mmCIF file of C-alpha atoms in Angstrom:
data_model
loop_
_atom_site.group_PDB
_atom_site.id
_atom_site.type_symbol
_atom_site.label_atom_id
_atom_site.label_comp_id
_atom_site.label_asym_id
_atom_site.label_seq_id
_atom_site.Cartn_x
_atom_site.Cartn_y
_atom_site.Cartn_z
ATOM 1 C CA MET A 1 0.000 0.000 0.000
ATOM 2 C CA ILE A 2 1.379 3.357 -1.009
ATOM 3 C CA THR A 3 0.938 6.158 1.507
ATOM 4 C CA GLN A 4 0.993 9.883 0.877
ATOM 5 C CA GLU A 5 4.260 10.108 2.795
ATOM 6 C CA MET A 6 5.855 7.648 0.361
ATOM 7 C CA ILE A 7 4.614 9.642 -2.635
ATOM 8 C CA ASP A 8 5.918 12.848 -1.065
ATOM 9 C CA ARG A 9 9.321 11.194 -0.510
ATOM 10 C CA ILE A 10 9.417 9.967 -4.138
ATOM 11 C CA ASN A 11 8.652 13.489 -5.345
ATOM 12 C CA PHE A 12 11.244 15.033 -3.018
ATOM 13 C CA LEU A 13 13.953 12.667 -4.245
ATOM 14 C CA ALA A 14 12.997 13.310 -7.874
ATOM 15 C CA LYS A 15 13.261 17.073 -7.376
ATOM 16 C CA LYS A 16 16.545 16.743 -5.512
ATOM 17 C CA SER A 17 18.012 14.553 -8.266
ATOM 18 C CA ARG A 18 17.476 17.407 -10.748
ATOM 19 C CA THR A 19 19.476 19.877 -8.653
ATOM 20 C CA GLU A 20 23.219 20.417 -8.802
ATOM 21 C CA GLN A 21 23.572 18.626 -5.466
ATOM 22 C CA GLY A 22 22.054 15.418 -6.802
ATOM 23 C CA LEU A 23 21.399 12.284 -4.763
ATOM 24 C CA THR A 24 23.710 10.301 -2.532
ATOM 25 C CA PRO A 25 24.126 6.590 -3.296
ATOM 26 C CA GLU A 26 21.836 5.762 -0.356
ATOM 27 C CA GLU A 27 19.162 8.116 -1.669
ATOM 28 C CA LYS A 28 19.431 6.582 -5.129
ATOM 29 C CA GLU A 29 18.810 3.139 -3.631
ATOM 30 C CA GLU A 30 15.877 4.477 -1.630
ATOM 31 C CA GLN A 31 14.442 6.134 -4.737
ATOM 32 C CA ALA A 32 14.701 2.927 -6.749
ATOM 33 C CA SER A 33 13.070 0.936 -3.961
ATOM 34 C CA LEU A 34 10.213 3.417 -3.557
ATOM 35 C CA ARG A 35 9.615 3.567 -7.297
ATOM 36 C CA LYS A 36 9.536 -0.225 -7.546
ATOM 37 C CA GLU A 37 7.030 -0.465 -4.706
ATOM 38 C CA TYR A 38 4.896 2.269 -6.302
ATOM 39 C CA VAL A 39 4.838 0.542 -9.701
ATOM 40 C CA GLU A 40 3.906 -2.802 -8.107
ATOM 41 C CA ALA A 41 1.037 -1.154 -6.213
ATOM 42 C CA MET A 42 -0.236 0.542 -9.366
ATOM 43 C CA ARG A 43 -0.118 -2.730 -11.318
ATOM 44 C CA ALA A 44 -2.035 -4.533 -8.567
ATOM 45 C CA SER A 45 -4.634 -1.774 -8.551
ATOM 46 C CA LEU A 46 -5.035 -1.931 -12.327
ATOM 47 C CA ARG A 47 -5.330 -5.738 -12.278
ATOM 48 C CA GLY A 48 -8.060 -5.498 -9.648
ATOM 49 C CA GLN A 49 -9.919 -2.912 -11.678
ATOM 50 C CA LEU A 50 -9.689 -4.958 -14.880
ATOM 51 C CA ASP A 51 -10.752 -8.145 -13.078
ATOM 52 C CA SER A 52 -13.967 -6.445 -11.989
ATOM 53 C CA THR A 53 -14.682 -4.919 -15.416
ATOM 54 C CA VAL A 54 -17.666 -6.360 -17.266
ATOM 55 C CA VAL A 55 -18.388 -6.120 -21.001
ATOM 56 C CA VAL A 56 -22.076 -5.671 -21.810
ATOM 57 C CA TYR A 57 -23.092 -6.879 -25.289
ATOM 58 C CA PRO A 58 -25.990 -5.408 -27.311
ATOM 59 C CA ASP A 59 -28.132 -8.482 -26.566
ATOM 60 C CA GLY A 60 -27.796 -7.725 -22.843
ATOM 61 C CA SER A 61 -25.391 -10.527 -21.995
ATOM 62 C CA ARG A 62 -22.474 -9.726 -19.726
ATOM 63 C CA LYS A 63 -18.977 -11.197 -19.511
ATOM 64 C CA LYS A 64 -16.093 -10.408 -17.204
ATOM 65 C CA LEU A 65 -12.819 -9.506 -18.889
ATOM 66 C CA SER A 66 -11.035 -12.161 -16.844
ATOM 67 C CA ASP A 67 -13.397 -14.838 -18.289
ATOM 68 C CA MET A 68 -12.725 -13.610 -21.825
ATOM 69 C CA LYS A 69 -8.970 -13.896 -21.262
ATOM 70 C CA LYS A 70 -9.342 -17.482 -20.073
ATOM 71 C CA GLN A 71 -11.317 -18.389 -23.238
ATOM 72 C CA LYS A 72 -8.536 -17.136 -25.531
ATOM 73 C CA LYS A 73 -5.961 -19.463 -23.949
#
């Protein structure tokens, strides 16, 4: 779960990396770790959203996207 404090820290490190001072090696590692965690959380959120998405056909029938994916395999 990504908290607002983590997002604020990611943004702070990104801004600092664009300055002349730059980031220390420890901050670079922290930035990479935070970014990785953020991307994983976003992917999980998107998967959950897509798993609950339903396609409604003109005849009124409904199918979940996850069921359609299973049929293609």
